[in-house]
Amino acid sequence: MAFFGRRNRKQEPEESPEYLAREAEMDRLTAAEPEPTVVSIEDLAKSIAPPMREALSNGDLGAYDALYQALASSEERVMWLNAATWYVDDIGEQARRELLERCLRHNSAASLMLASNIALSCAFDERGSGTADQVTDAGKLGFASWNDRARDLMEQSAKLSNYTDPFAYILGHGATVGGGTESSLEHAKKWQAIDPWNPMGWNNLIRQVDARWSGDTTILPQIALYIAENAPEGHPVLAEAVYALNQHWNTLWTFGELSTTDADKAVWQTDHGVHVVWTAFERFAGKYEGGIRAISLWDMFAYGLSLVGLHEEALSVMRQQQSVCIEQRWSMRYTTPEEGYEFRRRRAIRVSYRRAHPLPEDAHEDVEWGPKGAPVL
């Protein structure tokens, strides 16, 4: 695909009847779209795990073990363990410490995996949420000590599962924070030896090698390309290629203090960005067999396709999803997720329709045609 094409506005000629009719039709198509339905990733995860939350609330770790072992697929475990993580975050520091002690006494693979996750939360309780220069010496020591404990519990859990369950190592990725890119990549080999394309594993790795932690601004684009080109066709992990680009964009925008426009130019509006998103999407669409995370996966592709300017494909996914969108993605640039989603959908409708029905006036319009370029009359 060619690099982005965009024509600058020139002196506007008088609008033809055909142009006015096309404008009216684009407005009609936009108005006919349903209102976006916004859901959060947390709500999606929590919706499948009330029994798990009840077991933990009751301190019944035997029931917790049984529920975990009954999960039939890796995709279910991804959602379930995300819900467990949010449960740990929700209950507060004192309750976390008490749950940790119960997990240690229970001493099963699942309970020690949860204990490792709790230890990571305790590490951040000690550290605090500020930037590195705001962390006290005591906070740094506590953070390091709890991370060490999380790693130890992770290894105990993995051993009890006879090293057949990758999720102990996947949840333990957080303990590699501060060790640099090589430490995170070395740790990833442990879960990759069991399940090399586990989506949660790649997601956690992406978050740990983010430049805000590792200082390496090149690794996330490399990971995105690797997943897009090498993951099995139709596999849920292909959406993580888009996530890696978005994480890279977010770091440049927040910690790199780039404007949204400059961050877009550095990530999405490049040959690399277009290639990653298109390759991952092409290898996913029509081959993905569906699953519990379908809403989130398709939404990730709708988001990435819209940002690289593949408007027809983005609109197709939005309509397939009946305008259901994930709150955390579409609110990043706008006041509300509804505003962000509707802005991108409207642009996709207008560019797609203009490309299908080109007019001479288009030469005078400032249109974000995307990598396909302007249509030829």
mmCIF file of C-alpha atoms in Angstrom:
data_model
loop_
_atom_site.group_PDB
_atom_site.id
_atom_site.type_symbol
_atom_site.label_atom_id
_atom_site.label_comp_id
_atom_site.label_asym_id
_atom_site.label_seq_id
_atom_site.Cartn_x
_atom_site.Cartn_y
_atom_site.Cartn_z
ATOM 1 C CA MET A 1 0.000 0.000 0.000
ATOM 2 C CA ALA A 2 1.138 3.502 -0.774
ATOM 3 C CA PHE A 3 1.847 5.987 1.963
ATOM 4 C CA PHE A 4 -0.926 8.250 3.152
ATOM 5 C CA GLY A 5 -2.585 10.478 0.579
ATOM 6 C CA ARG A 6 -4.252 13.757 1.473
ATOM 7 C CA ARG A 7 -5.129 16.646 -0.781
ATOM 8 C CA ASN A 8 -5.005 20.166 0.525
ATOM 9 C CA ARG A 9 -7.982 22.433 0.087
ATOM 10 C CA LYS A 10 -7.738 24.728 -2.909
ATOM 11 C CA GLN A 11 -9.981 27.574 -3.975
ATOM 12 C CA GLU A 12 -13.449 26.075 -3.888
ATOM 13 C CA PRO A 13 -15.532 26.028 -7.076
ATOM 14 C CA GLU A 14 -19.278 26.346 -7.034
ATOM 15 C CA GLU A 15 -20.862 23.161 -5.666
ATOM 16 C CA SER A 16 -22.592 21.071 -8.324
ATOM 17 C CA PRO A 17 -26.009 19.433 -7.854
ATOM 18 C CA GLU A 18 -24.211 16.070 -7.842
ATOM 19 C CA TYR A 19 -21.941 17.270 -5.038
ATOM 20 C CA LEU A 20 -24.877 18.541 -2.961
ATOM 21 C CA ALA A 21 -26.768 15.287 -3.517
ATOM 22 C CA ARG A 22 -23.750 13.291 -2.413
ATOM 23 C CA GLU A 23 -23.370 15.411 0.724
ATOM 24 C CA ALA A 24 -27.018 14.812 1.555
ATOM 25 C CA GLU A 25 -26.628 11.070 1.073
ATOM 26 C CA MET A 26 -23.540 10.926 3.293
ATOM 27 C CA ASP A 27 -25.425 12.844 5.983
ATOM 28 C CA ARG A 28 -28.333 10.409 5.632
ATOM 29 C CA LEU A 29 -26.049 7.378 5.937
ATOM 30 C CA THR A 30 -24.371 8.844 9.012
ATOM 31 C CA ALA A 31 -27.705 9.613 10.689
ATOM 32 C CA ALA A 32 -28.949 6.093 9.971
ATOM 33 C CA GLU A 33 -26.173 4.477 12.028
ATOM 34 C CA PRO A 34 -27.178 3.301 15.515
ATOM 35 C CA GLU A 35 -25.972 5.057 18.634
ATOM 36 C CA PRO A 36 -22.746 3.424 19.857
ATOM 37 C CA THR A 37 -23.082 0.963 22.715
ATOM 38 C CA VAL A 38 -20.130 1.478 25.028
ATOM 39 C CA VAL A 39 -18.825 -1.367 27.184
ATOM 40 C CA SER A 40 -15.706 -1.579 29.336
ATOM 41 C CA ILE A 41 -13.129 -4.355 29.274
ATOM 42 C CA GLU A 42 -13.573 -4.735 33.031
ATOM 43 C CA ASP A 43 -17.321 -5.228 32.693
ATOM 44 C CA LEU A 44 -16.830 -7.847 29.974
ATOM 45 C CA ALA A 45 -14.438 -9.775 32.204
ATOM 46 C CA LYS A 46 -16.466 -9.404 35.383
ATOM 47 C CA SER A 47 -19.656 -10.515 33.655
ATOM 48 C CA ILE A 48 -18.332 -14.064 33.263
ATOM 49 C CA ALA A 49 -16.896 -14.453 36.740
ATOM 50 C CA PRO A 50 -19.519 -13.834 39.487
ATOM 51 C CA PRO A 51 -18.958 -17.353 40.907
ATOM 52 C CA MET A 52 -15.230 -16.632 41.159
ATOM 53 C CA ARG A 53 -15.834 -13.353 42.999
ATOM 54 C CA GLU A 54 -18.292 -15.114 45.313
ATOM 55 C CA ALA A 55 -15.779 -17.862 46.086
ATOM 56 C CA LEU A 56 -13.085 -15.342 46.925
ATOM 57 C CA SER A 57 -15.464 -13.190 48.960
ATOM 58 C CA ASN A 58 -16.375 -16.278 50.985
ATOM 59 C CA GLY A 59 -12.750 -17.354 51.346
ATOM 60 C CA ASP A 60 -13.576 -20.640 49.611
ATOM 61 C CA LEU A 61 -10.367 -21.364 47.735
ATOM 62 C CA GLY A 62 -11.392 -24.964 47.082
ATOM 63 C CA ALA A 63 -14.288 -23.637 45.014
ATOM 64 C CA TYR A 64 -11.896 -21.161 43.382
ATOM 65 C CA ASP A 65 -9.624 -24.055 42.346
ATOM 66 C CA ALA A 66 -12.529 -26.044 40.911
ATOM 67 C CA LEU A 67 -13.870 -23.078 38.938
ATOM 68 C CA TYR A 68 -10.464 -22.359 37.468
ATOM 69 C CA GLN A 69 -9.841 -25.961 36.446
ATOM 70 C CA ALA A 70 -13.286 -26.160 34.815
ATOM 71 C CA LEU A 71 -12.489 -23.354 32.347
ATOM 72 C CA ALA A 72 -12.439 -25.013 28.951
ATOM 73 C CA SER A 73 -10.264 -22.681 26.899
ATOM 74 C CA SER A 74 -7.313 -20.340 27.125
ATOM 75 C CA GLU A 75 -9.628 -17.493 26.072
ATOM 76 C CA GLU A 76 -11.899 -18.153 29.061
ATOM 77 C CA ARG A 77 -8.904 -18.159 31.378
ATOM 78 C CA VAL A 78 -7.730 -14.824 29.979
ATOM 79 C CA MET A 79 -11.067 -13.204 30.822
ATOM 80 C CA TRP A 80 -11.373 -14.991 34.149
ATOM 81 C CA LEU A 81 -7.893 -14.066 35.357
ATOM 82 C CA ASN A 82 -8.415 -10.462 34.278
ATOM 83 C CA ALA A 83 -11.550 -10.472 36.429
ATOM 84 C CA ALA A 84 -9.550 -11.950 39.326
ATOM 85 C CA THR A 85 -6.966 -9.187 38.936
ATOM 86 C CA TRP A 86 -9.660 -6.517 39.110
ATOM 87 C CA TYR A 87 -11.172 -8.227 42.144
ATOM 88 C CA VAL A 88 -7.808 -8.007 43.900
ATOM 89 C CA ASP A 89 -7.529 -4.320 42.957
ATOM 90 C CA ASP A 90 -11.067 -3.583 44.154
ATOM 91 C CA ILE A 91 -10.929 -5.043 47.657
ATOM 92 C CA GLY A 92 -8.370 -2.693 49.192
ATOM 93 C CA GLU A 93 -4.938 -3.118 50.730
ATOM 94 C CA GLN A 94 -5.883 -4.787 54.042
ATOM 95 C CA ALA A 95 -8.231 -7.274 52.381
ATOM 96 C CA ARG A 96 -5.515 -8.098 49.836
ATOM 97 C CA ARG A 97 -3.062 -8.994 52.586
ATOM 98 C CA GLU A 98 -5.656 -11.224 54.272
ATOM 99 C CA LEU A 99 -6.500 -12.973 50.988
ATOM 100 C CA LEU A 100 -2.795 -13.496 50.351
ATOM 101 C CA GLU A 101 -2.420 -15.352 53.643
ATOM 102 C CA ARG A 102 -5.389 -17.586 52.847
ATOM 103 C CA CYS A 103 -3.916 -18.384 49.434
ATOM 104 C CA LEU A 104 -0.589 -19.338 50.999
ATOM 105 C CA ARG A 105 -2.267 -21.675 53.475
ATOM 106 C CA HIS A 106 -4.355 -23.292 50.722
ATOM 107 C CA ASN A 107 -1.175 -23.915 48.688
ATOM 108 C CA SER A 108 -2.655 -25.005 45.333
ATOM 109 C CA ALA A 109 -1.417 -24.065 41.884
ATOM 110 C CA ALA A 110 -4.391 -21.744 41.312
ATOM 111 C CA SER A 111 -4.254 -20.144 44.771
ATOM 112 C CA LEU A 112 -0.498 -19.516 44.552
ATOM 113 C CA MET A 113 -0.980 -18.000 41.097
ATOM 114 C CA LEU A 114 -3.513 -15.654 42.695
ATOM 115 C CA ALA A 115 -1.080 -15.027 45.567
ATOM 116 C CA SER A 116 1.596 -14.012 43.070
ATOM 117 C CA ASN A 117 -0.870 -11.581 41.533
ATOM 118 C CA ILE A 118 -1.725 -10.183 44.961
ATOM 119 C CA ALA A 119 1.984 -9.729 45.717
ATOM 120 C CA LEU A 120 2.303 -7.608 42.589
ATOM 121 C CA SER A 121 -0.559 -5.423 43.799
ATOM 122 C CA CYS A 122 1.134 -5.146 47.186
ATOM 123 C CA ALA A 123 4.311 -4.059 45.421
ATOM 124 C CA PHE A 124 2.460 -1.096 43.957
ATOM 125 C CA ASP A 125 0.826 -0.398 47.324
ATOM 126 C CA GLU A 126 4.384 0.080 48.634
ATOM 127 C CA ARG A 127 5.621 2.013 45.617
ATOM 128 C CA GLY A 128 2.681 4.333 45.103
ATOM 129 C CA SER A 129 1.354 5.514 41.753
ATOM 130 C CA GLY A 130 3.704 8.416 41.059
ATOM 131 C CA THR A 131 6.526 8.595 38.558
ATOM 132 C CA ALA A 132 9.928 7.137 39.477
ATOM 133 C CA ASP A 133 11.268 10.428 40.833
ATOM 134 C CA GLN A 134 8.350 10.598 43.285
ATOM 135 C CA VAL A 135 8.957 7.163 44.850
ATOM 136 C CA THR A 136 10.588 7.208 48.301
ATOM 137 C CA ASP A 137 13.556 5.014 49.200
ATOM 138 C CA ALA A 138 11.260 2.942 51.434
ATOM 139 C CA GLY A 139 8.796 2.638 48.552
ATOM 140 C CA LYS A 140 11.526 1.388 46.253
ATOM 141 C CA LEU A 141 12.651 -1.233 48.769
ATOM 142 C CA GLY A 142 9.100 -2.404 49.396
ATOM 143 C CA PHE A 143 8.396 -2.566 45.688
ATOM 144 C CA ALA A 144 11.484 -4.685 45.049
ATOM 145 C CA SER A 145 10.767 -6.975 48.006
ATOM 146 C CA TRP A 146 7.174 -7.682 46.939
ATOM 147 C CA ASN A 147 8.258 -8.256 43.337
ATOM 148 C CA ASP A 148 10.758 -10.841 44.577
ATOM 149 C CA ARG A 149 7.985 -12.520 46.528
ATOM 150 C CA ALA A 150 5.702 -12.483 43.463
ATOM 151 C CA ARG A 151 8.389 -14.229 41.413
ATOM 152 C CA ASP A 152 8.856 -16.880 44.085
ATOM 153 C CA LEU A 153 5.106 -17.568 44.297
ATOM 154 C CA MET A 154 4.890 -17.686 40.522
ATOM 155 C CA GLU A 155 7.527 -20.403 40.407
ATOM 156 C CA GLN A 156 5.780 -22.381 43.134
ATOM 157 C CA SER A 157 2.497 -22.226 41.232
ATOM 158 C CA ALA A 158 4.137 -23.310 37.989
ATOM 159 C CA LYS A 159 5.784 -26.255 39.736
ATOM 160 C CA LEU A 160 2.492 -27.410 41.248
ATOM 161 C CA SER A 161 0.926 -27.396 37.776
ATOM 162 C CA ASN A 162 3.826 -29.514 36.491
ATOM 163 C CA TYR A 163 4.729 -26.567 34.254
ATOM 164 C CA THR A 164 1.675 -27.172 32.046
ATOM 165 C CA ASP A 165 -0.180 -23.927 32.842
ATOM 166 C CA PRO A 166 1.384 -20.809 31.283
ATOM 167 C CA PHE A 167 -0.671 -18.356 33.312
ATOM 168 C CA ALA A 168 1.493 -18.384 36.432
ATOM 169 C CA TYR A 169 4.353 -17.013 34.334
ATOM 170 C CA ILE A 170 2.039 -14.718 32.383
ATOM 171 C CA LEU A 171 0.639 -13.057 35.506
ATOM 172 C CA GLY A 172 4.186 -12.874 36.849
ATOM 173 C CA HIS A 173 5.266 -10.567 34.030
ATOM 174 C CA GLY A 174 4.620 -7.577 36.250
ATOM 175 C CA ALA A 175 7.520 -8.613 38.461
ATOM 176 C CA THR A 176 9.924 -7.921 35.586
ATOM 177 C CA VAL A 177 9.220 -4.162 35.726
ATOM 178 C CA GLY A 178 12.486 -2.301 36.051
ATOM 179 C CA GLY A 179 14.585 -5.153 34.723
ATOM 180 C CA GLY A 180 14.694 -3.791 31.193
ATOM 181 C CA THR A 181 13.700 -5.258 27.872
ATOM 182 C CA GLU A 182 16.009 -8.257 28.076
ATOM 183 C CA SER A 183 14.614 -9.295 31.462
ATOM 184 C CA SER A 184 11.038 -9.185 30.147
ATOM 185 C CA LEU A 185 11.913 -11.071 26.962
ATOM 186 C CA GLU A 186 13.775 -13.725 28.943
ATOM 187 C CA HIS A 187 10.825 -14.140 31.285
ATOM 188 C CA ALA A 188 8.447 -14.495 28.305
ATOM 189 C CA LYS A 189 10.315 -17.607 27.191
ATOM 190 C CA LYS A 190 8.866 -19.447 30.202
ATOM 191 C CA TRP A 191 5.220 -19.112 29.184
ATOM 192 C CA GLN A 192 6.015 -19.262 25.475
ATOM 193 C CA ALA A 193 7.504 -22.720 26.008
ATOM 194 C CA ILE A 194 4.009 -23.833 27.092
ATOM 195 C CA ASP A 195 1.715 -21.660 24.938
ATOM 196 C CA PRO A 196 3.713 -19.534 22.475
ATOM 197 C CA TRP A 197 0.787 -17.434 21.175
ATOM 198 C CA ASN A 198 -1.120 -16.892 24.403
ATOM 199 C CA PRO A 199 -2.861 -13.487 23.990
ATOM 200 C CA MET A 200 -2.610 -12.561 27.661
ATOM 201 C CA GLY A 201 1.082 -13.430 27.625
ATOM 202 C CA TRP A 202 1.753 -11.129 24.696
ATOM 203 C CA ASN A 203 -0.433 -8.411 26.186
ATOM 204 C CA ASN A 204 1.478 -8.489 29.459
ATOM 205 C CA LEU A 205 4.815 -8.579 27.657
ATOM 206 C CA ILE A 206 3.817 -5.546 25.582
ATOM 207 C CA ARG A 207 2.980 -3.609 28.727
ATOM 208 C CA GLN A 208 6.244 -4.563 30.420
ATOM 209 C CA VAL A 209 8.560 -3.571 27.540
ATOM 210 C CA ASP A 210 6.794 -0.249 27.043
ATOM 211 C CA ALA A 211 9.373 2.537 26.760
ATOM 212 C CA ARG A 212 8.124 4.114 29.987
ATOM 213 C CA TRP A 213 9.599 1.112 31.833
ATOM 214 C CA SER A 214 12.322 -0.138 29.504
ATOM 215 C CA GLY A 215 13.508 3.082 27.855
ATOM 216 C CA ASP A 216 13.481 1.229 24.514
ATOM 217 C CA THR A 217 11.282 2.928 21.898
ATOM 218 C CA THR A 218 11.957 0.316 19.205
ATOM 219 C CA ILE A 219 10.714 -2.902 20.786
ATOM 220 C CA LEU A 220 6.931 -2.417 20.541
ATOM 221 C CA PRO A 221 6.923 -1.769 16.768
ATOM 222 C CA GLN A 222 9.067 -4.904 16.385
ATOM 223 C CA ILE A 223 6.669 -6.989 18.486
ATOM 224 C CA ALA A 224 3.687 -5.655 16.539
ATOM 225 C CA LEU A 225 5.267 -6.697 13.246
ATOM 226 C CA TYR A 226 6.301 -10.101 14.571
ATOM 227 C CA ILE A 227 2.782 -10.937 15.776
ATOM 228 C CA ALA A 228 1.104 -9.642 12.594
ATOM 229 C CA GLU A 229 3.317 -11.691 10.310
ATOM 230 C CA ASN A 230 3.884 -14.852 12.349
ATOM 231 C CA ALA A 231 0.893 -15.600 14.590
ATOM 232 C CA PRO A 232 -1.397 -18.388 13.385
ATOM 233 C CA GLU A 233 -4.167 -17.229 11.060
ATOM 234 C CA GLY A 234 -7.455 -16.531 12.825
ATOM 235 C CA HIS A 235 -5.765 -16.524 16.238
ATOM 236 C CA PRO A 236 -6.991 -13.999 18.857
ATOM 237 C CA VAL A 237 -3.389 -12.921 19.476
ATOM 238 C CA LEU A 238 -3.367 -11.083 16.121
ATOM 239 C CA ALA A 239 -5.286 -8.247 17.778
ATOM 240 C CA GLU A 240 -2.277 -7.769 20.080
ATOM 241 C CA ALA A 241 -0.312 -6.475 17.072
ATOM 242 C CA VAL A 242 -2.688 -3.514 16.977
ATOM 243 C CA TYR A 243 -2.527 -3.219 20.761
ATOM 244 C CA ALA A 244 1.275 -3.004 20.618
ATOM 245 C CA LEU A 245 1.055 -0.062 18.213
ATOM 246 C CA ASN A 246 -1.545 1.617 20.396
ATOM 247 C CA GLN A 247 0.609 1.163 23.491
ATOM 248 C CA HIS A 248 3.535 2.675 21.597
ATOM 249 C CA TRP A 249 1.351 5.605 20.493
ATOM 250 C CA ASN A 250 0.069 6.155 24.027
ATOM 251 C CA THR A 251 3.591 6.257 25.458
ATOM 252 C CA LEU A 252 4.747 8.780 22.851
ATOM 253 C CA TRP A 253 1.667 10.883 23.504
ATOM 254 C CA THR A 254 1.755 10.820 27.313
ATOM 255 C CA PHE A 255 5.341 10.284 28.442
ATOM 256 C CA GLY A 256 6.925 11.549 25.206
ATOM 257 C CA GLU A 257 4.609 14.561 25.323
ATOM 258 C CA LEU A 258 3.914 14.466 21.592
ATOM 259 C CA SER A 259 0.712 15.953 20.251
ATOM 260 C CA THR A 260 -1.880 13.460 19.024
ATOM 261 C CA THR A 261 -1.069 14.550 15.464
ATOM 262 C CA ASP A 262 2.668 13.985 15.854
ATOM 263 C CA ALA A 263 2.159 10.666 17.641
ATOM 264 C CA ASP A 264 -0.162 9.555 14.820
ATOM 265 C CA LYS A 265 2.483 10.450 12.255
ATOM 266 C CA ALA A 266 5.073 8.452 14.188
ATOM 267 C CA VAL A 267 2.955 5.322 14.685
ATOM 268 C CA TRP A 268 -0.227 4.966 12.654
ATOM 269 C CA GLN A 269 0.458 7.064 9.582
ATOM 270 C CA THR A 270 3.533 5.161 8.484
ATOM 271 C CA ASP A 271 4.137 2.310 6.081
ATOM 272 C CA HIS A 272 4.975 0.179 9.127
ATOM 273 C CA GLY A 273 1.737 1.026 10.935
ATOM 274 C CA VAL A 274 -0.421 0.363 7.871
ATOM 275 C CA HIS A 275 1.380 -2.911 7.145
ATOM 276 C CA VAL A 276 1.000 -4.186 10.704
ATOM 277 C CA VAL A 277 -2.696 -3.355 11.001
ATOM 278 C CA TRP A 278 -3.613 -4.588 7.510
ATOM 279 C CA THR A 279 -1.573 -7.795 7.780
ATOM 280 C CA ALA A 280 -2.974 -8.684 11.202
ATOM 281 C CA PHE A 281 -6.526 -7.905 10.085
ATOM 282 C CA GLU A 282 -6.256 -9.817 6.815
ATOM 283 C CA ARG A 283 -4.934 -12.867 8.646
ATOM 284 C CA PHE A 284 -7.680 -12.617 11.299
ATOM 285 C CA ALA A 285 -10.869 -11.727 9.400
ATOM 286 C CA GLY A 286 -12.723 -14.664 7.922
ATOM 287 C CA LYS A 287 -10.574 -17.108 9.878
ATOM 288 C CA TYR A 288 -11.357 -16.274 13.508
ATOM 289 C CA GLU A 289 -13.824 -18.844 14.805
ATOM 290 C CA GLY A 290 -15.321 -16.651 17.515
ATOM 291 C CA GLY A 291 -15.021 -16.776 21.253
ATOM 292 C CA ILE A 292 -15.705 -15.088 24.538
ATOM 293 C CA ARG A 293 -13.432 -12.122 23.708
ATOM 294 C CA ALA A 294 -14.868 -11.482 20.229
ATOM 295 C CA ILE A 295 -16.270 -8.029 21.062
ATOM 296 C CA SER A 296 -12.934 -6.761 22.320
ATOM 297 C CA LEU A 297 -10.900 -8.297 19.477
ATOM 298 C CA TRP A 298 -13.057 -6.925 16.660
ATOM 299 C CA ASP A 299 -13.180 -3.529 18.353
ATOM 300 C CA MET A 300 -9.392 -3.426 18.458
ATOM 301 C CA PHE A 301 -9.309 -3.966 14.707
ATOM 302 C CA ALA A 302 -12.000 -1.330 14.085
ATOM 303 C CA TYR A 303 -9.919 1.122 16.108
ATOM 304 C CA GLY A 304 -6.630 0.324 14.371
ATOM 305 C CA LEU A 305 -8.135 0.288 10.868
ATOM 306 C CA SER A 306 -9.707 3.694 11.436
ATOM 307 C CA LEU A 307 -6.428 5.194 12.663
ATOM 308 C CA VAL A 308 -4.359 3.969 9.715
ATOM 309 C CA GLY A 309 -7.020 5.261 7.328
ATOM 310 C CA LEU A 310 -8.394 1.959 6.021
ATOM 311 C CA HIS A 311 -11.864 3.438 6.180
ATOM 312 C CA GLU A 312 -13.877 0.866 4.261
ATOM 313 C CA GLU A 313 -12.532 -1.971 6.377
ATOM 314 C CA ALA A 314 -13.039 -0.027 9.625
ATOM 315 C CA LEU A 315 -16.644 0.750 8.712
ATOM 316 C CA SER A 316 -17.297 -2.875 7.799
ATOM 317 C CA VAL A 317 -16.126 -4.043 11.247
ATOM 318 C CA MET A 318 -18.095 -1.312 13.033
ATOM 319 C CA ARG A 319 -21.263 -2.410 11.285
ATOM 320 C CA GLN A 320 -20.529 -6.071 11.899
ATOM 321 C CA GLN A 321 -20.223 -5.242 15.596
ATOM 322 C CA GLN A 322 -23.472 -3.242 15.510
ATOM 323 C CA SER A 323 -21.600 -0.198 16.856
ATOM 324 C CA VAL A 324 -20.544 -1.861 20.124
ATOM 325 C CA CYS A 325 -17.268 -0.279 21.211
ATOM 326 C CA ILE A 326 -14.795 -0.557 24.081
ATOM 327 C CA GLU A 327 -14.742 2.448 26.390
ATOM 328 C CA GLN A 328 -11.009 2.521 27.126
ATOM 329 C CA ARG A 329 -9.978 2.738 23.449
ATOM 330 C CA TRP A 330 -12.359 5.289 22.039
ATOM 331 C CA SER A 331 -12.115 7.732 24.947
ATOM 332 C CA MET A 332 -8.338 8.197 24.675
ATOM 333 C CA ARG A 333 -8.519 11.225 22.353
ATOM 334 C CA TYR A 334 -11.960 12.574 23.099
ATOM 335 C CA THR A 335 -14.147 13.709 25.983
ATOM 336 C CA THR A 336 -16.299 10.586 25.763
ATOM 337 C CA PRO A 337 -15.944 7.226 23.965
ATOM 338 C CA GLU A 338 -19.182 7.973 22.114
ATOM 339 C CA GLU A 339 -17.655 11.161 20.704
ATOM 340 C CA GLY A 340 -14.502 9.360 19.579
ATOM 341 C CA TYR A 341 -16.354 6.459 18.026
ATOM 342 C CA GLU A 342 -18.868 8.630 16.181
ATOM 343 C CA PHE A 343 -16.131 10.912 14.843
ATOM 344 C CA ARG A 344 -14.198 7.982 13.388
ATOM 345 C CA ARG A 345 -17.309 6.275 12.060
ATOM 346 C CA ARG A 346 -18.495 9.468 10.367
ATOM 347 C CA ARG A 347 -15.099 9.907 8.722
ATOM 348 C CA ALA A 348 -15.131 6.278 7.556
ATOM 349 C CA ILE A 349 -18.595 6.712 6.041
ATOM 350 C CA ARG A 350 -17.705 9.914 4.220
ATOM 351 C CA VAL A 351 -14.371 8.742 2.832
ATOM 352 C CA SER A 352 -15.789 5.370 1.791
ATOM 353 C CA TYR A 353 -18.739 6.959 0.011
ATOM 354 C CA ARG A 354 -16.583 9.574 -1.701
ATOM 355 C CA ARG A 355 -14.242 6.887 -2.930
ATOM 356 C CA ALA A 356 -17.160 4.917 -4.351
ATOM 357 C CA HIS A 357 -18.736 8.050 -5.888
ATOM 358 C CA PRO A 358 -15.874 10.422 -6.818
ATOM 359 C CA LEU A 359 -16.558 13.923 -8.143
ATOM 360 C CA PRO A 360 -14.313 16.650 -9.584
ATOM 361 C CA GLU A 361 -14.882 18.724 -6.429
ATOM 362 C CA ASP A 362 -12.842 16.192 -4.462
ATOM 363 C CA ALA A 363 -9.674 17.745 -5.846
ATOM 364 C CA HIS A 364 -10.504 20.858 -3.836
ATOM 365 C CA GLU A 365 -11.423 19.072 -0.592
ATOM 366 C CA ASP A 366 -9.165 18.325 2.373
ATOM 367 C CA VAL A 367 -9.901 14.613 2.619
ATOM 368 C CA GLU A 368 -8.006 12.038 4.707
ATOM 369 C CA TRP A 369 -7.992 9.404 1.984
ATOM 370 C CA GLY A 370 -5.630 7.115 3.842
ATOM 371 C CA PRO A 371 -3.060 4.768 2.332
ATOM 372 C CA LYS A 372 -5.227 3.895 -0.659
ATOM 373 C CA GLY A 373 -4.960 7.461 -1.883
ATOM 374 C CA ALA A 374 -7.577 9.538 -3.697
ATOM 375 C CA PRO A 375 -9.824 7.866 -6.275
ATOM 376 C CA VAL A 376 -9.203 8.445 -9.962
ATOM 377 C CA LEU A 377 -12.123 9.892 -11.903
#
